[in-house]
Amino acid sequence: MAAPAYAQDAEGDEGARTNTIVVTAEFRETNLQDTPIAITAVNAEMLEARGQTDIAQVAAQAPNVTLKPQPQNGGSGLIAFIRGVGQVDFNYALDPGVGVYVDDVFIPTLSSSLLELMDLDRIEVLRGPQGTLAGKNSIGGSIKLFSARPEGSGEGYLRATYGSFDRMELRGMADFEVADNLFARVSGFGRSVDGYVTQLDYGLTHPGSNVPSNNARGRGNPDNTTMGGSNTTAGRIALRWVPTDRLEVNISADFSSTKGEAGPTVLLAAGKATGGATAFDPFSDNPAASVGNGIAGTEIYNDDDELVGYGAYESLPWLTGLDGDAVPVNCAFVPNGPYSCDNIGNAFGDPGFIAYSNFLDARTPTSQAPYKPYSALQNQDFTGWGIHSNVTYDLMDDLQVVWISSWREYESKWGQDQDATPVPVAQLDNQLNHRAWSQELRLNFELADGMVEGTVGGFLLDQAGEYTARVDLNYAGIDFIHGPDTTPSTTKAIFGTATLHPTPDMSITGGLRYTKDKKVYTYFRSNPDGSYPFDDYNPETDGPPICEYFYGADPDFGGPVSLGNTPNCLLTGLFGLSDSFRGDRFDWRVSADYRFSDELLMYASVSTGFKGGGVNPRPFFGPSAGSCDPAEGYVGGPCNQLKSFNPETIVTYEVGFKADLLDRRLRLNGAAFYNDYSNIILQLSACPASPCLQPNNVGSAEVKGFELEFAAFPVDGLSFDGGLSYLDFQYDTASVAPAGLTGNEVTPYTPEWTYSLGGQYDYEMDAGTVMFRVDGAYQSAIYTDSFNTSWSKIDGYFVANGRIGFTTADEEWNVALEVQNMFDKYYFNSVSDVTGSLGLVTGVPGLPRTWSLSVGRRF
């Protein structure tokens, strides 16, 4: 069982209490305490002691770091923010703001970044821009995972786990020698776990209501479907060849597959949006969902069967009740909380983990919406694989070449019921296909007997992605096939960094990187039957297509989505249309550090970074829809949403210290920083016309904060560790006003305060060692959207975990009992405020209190 160590034991008395952590943040092995960067480093033993099995859990112990799984609309992916810089959207058109690396291979998309922690040596979380070494999309920081390399030790382990929600898991590893100087390491795991959010058939559980039952699950069973469950298998094989003391070749291949239920989503409030995204009456009916958002106007024909006009406004329900009337969306479908008027109670478990979604659009087809009924898949599946190689050759004692190469592919599929109700407000099926090929060549050098050391190199990333979706948005009157949109892109970079040691205690580092980007996005929008609106329409020669009442000229009709219009006519012209982004950028870093004594190192640095620009991947209205500029005729209707955005940039000023105090019984590291953050890219949902999910450069901000981390060893066998962070995010009010921001907002998933605290005690006896460990983490309030609406706020919360383990004296057997979320805190990983369009709020609750028991055997 894990000892309270942070990393590999050092030789001699240096490692007696605090242990030495070896990191490679600067492309060479250095002691964490000698590295002038704000880093949280965690080794495999600590990950096991904390019971952490995926990358999102690591953020709890890293100051100013927020990692969350994507909600249901994002599939199998990661939301990552460091110091207020990151990305929410999974779409390939947007780059992540936090770089994720596995064995120095860049993972270029959020949708493949929610990584299982399998057979790792360590994790390094680097805060602040890493633009000179890690590249363009590490503007906020980098998260680097390093796998354990084969040693030929003949050792291995096998661990079985059973726990809450029928969690069954098996993990194993074997390290062995294949031949002289050729070693192999094989690792893998399999896990099955049931979902923790229960889906109920509202018509069956509320027989007195007006809601019909879809009885999709048969025999009147209302609750045999859940959300959040999955079956996952993954494996990795690594080979290490060391033919001489100058050459080392590492090659690895990995595979992972998850077959999962739909992402866990519950309804928090539903009703009438009364004034945009900030005003909301959750106890009223949402009239848009009752009558079909303006799908109106009966067709009138003459005696020759010719369409001559439209009659009075006619309600067309999205969900017809048992009495023939429309079923409204309101608080009746909210199972829990202050905005619920449901009476479900505890008959089917905790109402905080109940949803009435059914992923079904059973509307009667009309001439404007003929592609019904439609049912979205209830899944969250991911399959990915990759091959990595790392070749290191010492040309001479002070000159080394490193070549890193990789090929990665994945396919991700997931369904979405955006409203989490039986009423078909919005349903989607999504599929992402992606491949990435990367090459990196480094030359590490030392000059003048080690007075100068550094790295120069080059990097190439070639990637291509396709995004396909069925997008059924009744609230917007459109139902279409998105894609497959293609997004090929390339990144080329050259870089160099050098460190001068004028004295044994002083270092000065300078780095420079040049990056060149190219990205092409091609839009394909078609009807679900394969046709596409006005396929002979030419925006350069033809007038506006027959898409009546573009600008709401007649209030008696519902606009372009009224009966009589061509289905999806607003998407006219969005087929085979391409837009592109090209850009280049220099980034630099200068730092200086000085070791005042064996106990204290201080440093200061200035560094830059950037996140790539692009184009809007979700224009719901094509070039035929007219200009959004009032000077060009816009009077309140739909308008062309094709728009590009520029890269966002940052300059960070940082000072810090690293100290080992009290006879090395206390390690204390700290940093304070100031960010000059410009051209911030945020997703805006407040556009002239809805629906709208448009990335824009919203302005600039000043960000200040500090971070502290400690590890203490007061007596033998007892250890404590923890961290504290503070962040003050201030927009420049004038720069963000055109985007509709007041300047009082912060970027999404950016808490003002975080802290963590862990304690471990190892009690040794003849039979073995008993371990007791407790960890807790607090995150202050965050907002999940750019406008910081009250409905997108997640209040601060504290979550604690505990673990008790026993390891036999020969260290061959171990057993551990683990409890996650010990105090059964009800909290949310994310919430989605769509009050301005759908008239509701949904959330992804975190897991309730869970337990697991594991038994392991080392051999």
mmCIF file of N, CA, C and O in Angstrom, residues 624-668:
data_model
loop_
_atom_site.group_PDB
_atom_site.id
_atom_site.type_symbol
_atom_site.label_atom_id
_atom_site.label_comp_id
_atom_site.label_asym_id
_atom_site.label_seq_id
_atom_site.Cartn_x
_atom_site.Cartn_y
_atom_site.Cartn_z
ATOM 1 N N SER A 624 -27.766 33.184 -46.833
ATOM 2 C CA SER A 624 -29.007 33.717 -47.384
ATOM 3 C C SER A 624 -29.814 34.512 -46.367
ATOM 4 O O SER A 624 -30.774 35.183 -46.722
ATOM 5 N N ALA A 625 -29.424 34.422 -45.087
ATOM 6 C CA ALA A 625 -30.244 35.015 -44.036
ATOM 7 C C ALA A 625 -30.031 36.511 -43.878
ATOM 8 O O ALA A 625 -30.704 37.140 -43.085
ATOM 9 N N GLY A 626 -29.079 37.108 -44.595
ATOM 10 C CA GLY A 626 -28.887 38.543 -44.507
ATOM 11 C C GLY A 626 -27.881 38.930 -43.451
ATOM 12 O O GLY A 626 -27.361 38.113 -42.705
ATOM 13 N N SER A 627 -27.626 40.217 -43.364
ATOM 14 C CA SER A 627 -26.604 40.741 -42.465
ATOM 15 C C SER A 627 -27.142 40.926 -41.059
ATOM 16 O O SER A 627 -28.327 41.184 -40.851
ATOM 17 N N CYS A 628 -26.240 40.788 -40.074
ATOM 18 C CA CYS A 628 -26.592 41.066 -38.684
ATOM 19 C C CYS A 628 -26.443 42.549 -38.358
ATOM 20 O O CYS A 628 -26.742 42.960 -37.238
ATOM 21 N N ASP A 629 -25.962 43.331 -39.293
ATOM 22 C CA ASP A 629 -25.706 44.742 -39.059
ATOM 23 C C ASP A 629 -26.956 45.547 -39.384
ATOM 24 O O ASP A 629 -27.457 45.501 -40.520
ATOM 25 N N PRO A 630 -27.512 46.305 -38.408
ATOM 26 C CA PRO A 630 -28.709 47.111 -38.694
ATOM 27 C C PRO A 630 -28.514 48.068 -39.863
ATOM 28 O O PRO A 630 -29.448 48.367 -40.596
ATOM 29 N N ALA A 631 -27.275 48.537 -40.062
ATOM 30 C CA ALA A 631 -27.015 49.465 -41.166
ATOM 31 C C ALA A 631 -27.196 48.799 -42.521
ATOM 32 O O ALA A 631 -27.350 49.470 -43.536
ATOM 33 N N GLU A 632 -27.168 47.464 -42.536
ATOM 34 C CA GLU A 632 -27.312 46.734 -43.786
ATOM 35 C C GLU A 632 -28.681 46.083 -43.918
ATOM 36 O O GLU A 632 -28.874 45.165 -44.707
ATOM 37 N N GLY A 633 -29.616 46.516 -43.101
ATOM 38 C CA GLY A 633 -30.980 46.057 -43.261
ATOM 39 C C GLY A 633 -31.501 45.125 -42.206
ATOM 40 O O GLY A 633 -32.657 44.713 -42.265
ATOM 41 N N TYR A 634 -30.674 44.772 -41.217
ATOM 42 C CA TYR A 634 -31.151 43.867 -40.166
ATOM 43 C C TYR A 634 -32.185 44.576 -39.302
ATOM 44 O O TYR A 634 -31.945 45.671 -38.794
ATOM 45 N N VAL A 635 -33.362 43.956 -39.156
ATOM 46 C CA VAL A 635 -34.421 44.577 -38.364
ATOM 47 C C VAL A 635 -34.969 43.643 -37.303
ATOM 48 O O VAL A 635 -36.068 43.827 -36.818
ATOM 49 N N GLY A 636 -34.247 42.601 -36.953
ATOM 50 C CA GLY A 636 -34.671 41.766 -35.845
ATOM 51 C C GLY A 636 -34.860 40.313 -36.154
ATOM 52 O O GLY A 636 -35.182 39.528 -35.273
ATOM 53 N N GLY A 637 -34.658 39.887 -37.396
ATOM 54 C CA GLY A 637 -34.834 38.491 -37.740
ATOM 55 C C GLY A 637 -33.526 37.742 -37.788
ATOM 56 O O GLY A 637 -32.476 38.256 -37.417
ATOM 57 N N PRO A 638 -33.559 36.505 -38.263
ATOM 58 C CA PRO A 638 -32.338 35.718 -38.388
ATOM 59 C C PRO A 638 -31.329 36.399 -39.309
ATOM 60 O O PRO A 638 -31.698 37.105 -40.246
ATOM 61 N N CYS A 639 -30.049 36.178 -39.035
ATOM 62 C CA CYS A 639 -29.013 36.778 -39.863
ATOM 63 C C CYS A 639 -27.822 35.824 -39.955
ATOM 64 O O CYS A 639 -27.667 34.915 -39.150
ATOM 65 N N ASN A 640 -26.991 36.062 -40.939
ATOM 66 C CA ASN A 640 -25.843 35.224 -41.235
ATOM 67 C C ASN A 640 -24.906 35.136 -40.031
ATOM 68 O O ASN A 640 -24.431 36.149 -39.539
ATOM 69 N N GLN A 641 -24.635 33.907 -39.558
ATOM 70 C CA GLN A 641 -23.788 33.724 -38.383
ATOM 71 C C GLN A 641 -22.381 33.244 -38.738
ATOM 72 O O GLN A 641 -21.634 32.846 -37.855
ATOM 73 N N LEU A 642 -22.001 33.269 -40.006
ATOM 74 C CA LEU A 642 -20.640 32.924 -40.386
ATOM 75 C C LEU A 642 -19.695 34.010 -39.878
ATOM 76 O O LEU A 642 -19.828 35.180 -40.229
ATOM 77 N N LYS A 643 -18.745 33.611 -39.048
ATOM 78 C CA LYS A 643 -17.878 34.613 -38.428
ATOM 79 C C LYS A 643 -16.593 33.939 -37.957
ATOM 80 O O LYS A 643 -16.626 32.838 -37.423
ATOM 81 N N SER A 644 -15.478 34.605 -38.142
ATOM 82 C CA SER A 644 -14.195 34.092 -37.673
ATOM 83 C C SER A 644 -13.811 34.773 -36.369
ATOM 84 O O SER A 644 -14.378 35.802 -35.990
ATOM 85 N N PHE A 645 -12.841 34.195 -35.671
ATOM 86 C CA PHE A 645 -12.318 34.793 -34.448
ATOM 87 C C PHE A 645 -10.809 34.632 -34.434
ATOM 88 O O PHE A 645 -10.253 33.711 -35.035
ATOM 89 N N ASN A 646 -10.137 35.553 -33.756
ATOM 90 C CA ASN A 646 -8.682 35.601 -33.723
ATOM 91 C C ASN A 646 -8.131 34.825 -32.537
ATOM 92 O O ASN A 646 -8.857 34.518 -31.589
ATOM 93 N N PRO A 647 -6.840 34.516 -32.540
ATOM 94 C CA PRO A 647 -6.240 33.836 -31.382
ATOM 95 C C PRO A 647 -6.333 34.694 -30.124
ATOM 96 O O PRO A 647 -6.323 35.934 -30.189
ATOM 97 N N GLU A 648 -6.459 34.047 -28.973
ATOM 98 C CA GLU A 648 -6.350 34.773 -27.714
ATOM 99 C C GLU A 648 -4.909 34.662 -27.220
ATOM 100 O O GLU A 648 -4.215 33.670 -27.499
ATOM 101 N N THR A 649 -4.465 35.680 -26.503
ATOM 102 C CA THR A 649 -3.060 35.751 -26.087
ATOM 103 C C THR A 649 -2.975 36.118 -24.613
ATOM 104 O O THR A 649 -3.927 36.664 -24.028
ATOM 105 N N ILE A 650 -1.807 35.845 -24.035
ATOM 106 C CA ILE A 650 -1.600 36.145 -22.623
ATOM 107 C C ILE A 650 -0.127 36.459 -22.383
ATOM 108 O O ILE A 650 0.755 35.915 -23.056
ATOM 109 N N VAL A 651 0.102 37.375 -21.455
ATOM 110 C CA VAL A 651 1.428 37.639 -20.919
ATOM 111 C C VAL A 651 1.330 37.463 -19.410
ATOM 112 O O VAL A 651 0.485 38.096 -18.761
ATOM 113 N N THR A 652 2.168 36.598 -18.834
ATOM 114 C CA THR A 652 2.109 36.271 -17.420
ATOM 115 C C THR A 652 3.396 36.699 -16.721
ATOM 116 O O THR A 652 4.493 36.352 -17.179
ATOM 117 N N TYR A 653 3.224 37.432 -15.635
ATOM 118 C CA TYR A 653 4.336 37.816 -14.764
ATOM 119 C C TYR A 653 4.188 37.016 -13.471
ATOM 120 O O TYR A 653 3.118 37.037 -12.842
ATOM 121 N N GLU A 654 5.234 36.315 -13.077
ATOM 122 C CA GLU A 654 5.113 35.396 -11.949
ATOM 123 C C GLU A 654 6.358 35.455 -11.068
ATOM 124 O O GLU A 654 7.488 35.568 -11.570
ATOM 125 N N VAL A 655 6.143 35.410 -9.767
ATOM 126 C CA VAL A 655 7.225 35.250 -8.796
ATOM 127 C C VAL A 655 6.862 34.082 -7.905
ATOM 128 O O VAL A 655 5.673 33.823 -7.648
ATOM 129 N N GLY A 656 7.867 33.346 -7.444
ATOM 130 C CA GLY A 656 7.565 32.193 -6.611
ATOM 131 C C GLY A 656 8.746 31.767 -5.778
ATOM 132 O O GLY A 656 9.868 32.273 -5.923
ATOM 133 N N PHE A 657 8.474 30.818 -4.900
ATOM 134 C CA PHE A 657 9.532 30.269 -4.055
ATOM 135 C C PHE A 657 9.271 28.787 -3.839
ATOM 136 O O PHE A 657 8.128 28.296 -3.947
ATOM 137 N N LYS A 658 10.340 28.064 -3.488
ATOM 138 C CA LYS A 658 10.262 26.649 -3.149
ATOM 139 C C LYS A 658 11.174 26.430 -1.957
ATOM 140 O O LYS A 658 12.365 26.743 -2.009
ATOM 141 N N ALA A 659 10.578 25.910 -0.878
ATOM 142 C CA ALA A 659 11.307 25.838 0.387
ATOM 143 C C ALA A 659 11.129 24.479 1.041
ATOM 144 O O ALA A 659 10.033 23.899 1.030
ATOM 145 N N ASP A 660 12.207 23.968 1.626
ATOM 146 C CA ASP A 660 12.190 22.793 2.491
ATOM 147 C C ASP A 660 12.668 23.257 3.858
ATOM 148 O O ASP A 660 13.839 23.628 4.027
ATOM 149 N N LEU A 661 11.778 23.236 4.862
ATOM 150 C CA LEU A 661 12.017 23.877 6.148
ATOM 151 C C LEU A 661 11.963 22.860 7.281
ATOM 152 O O LEU A 661 11.570 21.701 7.090
ATOM 153 N N LEU A 662 12.352 23.332 8.473
ATOM 154 C CA LEU A 662 12.246 22.553 9.710
ATOM 155 C C LEU A 662 12.931 21.197 9.563
ATOM 156 O O LEU A 662 12.315 20.149 9.770
ATOM 157 N N ASP A 663 14.209 21.262 9.208
ATOM 158 C CA ASP A 663 14.977 20.041 9.037
ATOM 159 C C ASP A 663 14.309 19.125 8.001
ATOM 160 O O ASP A 663 14.225 17.916 8.169
ATOM 161 N N ARG A 664 13.765 19.770 6.959
ATOM 162 C CA ARG A 664 13.131 19.096 5.828
ATOM 163 C C ARG A 664 11.875 18.320 6.201
ATOM 164 O O ARG A 664 11.442 17.413 5.477
ATOM 165 N N ARG A 665 11.262 18.703 7.315
ATOM 166 C CA ARG A 665 9.975 18.107 7.671
ATOM 167 C C ARG A 665 8.804 18.866 7.053
ATOM 168 O O ARG A 665 7.664 18.405 7.118
ATOM 169 N N LEU A 666 9.055 20.030 6.470
ATOM 170 C CA LEU A 666 7.992 20.834 5.867
ATOM 171 C C LEU A 666 8.452 21.324 4.503
ATOM 172 O O LEU A 666 9.502 21.955 4.381
ATOM 173 N N ARG A 667 7.674 21.018 3.498
ATOM 174 C CA ARG A 667 7.900 21.550 2.149
ATOM 175 C C ARG A 667 6.802 22.564 1.859
ATOM 176 O O ARG A 667 5.608 22.260 1.995
ATOM 177 N N LEU A 668 7.210 23.762 1.438
ATOM 178 C CA LEU A 668 6.258 24.839 1.161
ATOM 179 C C LEU A 668 6.655 25.503 -0.148
ATOM 180 O O LEU A 668 7.754 26.055 -0.269
#
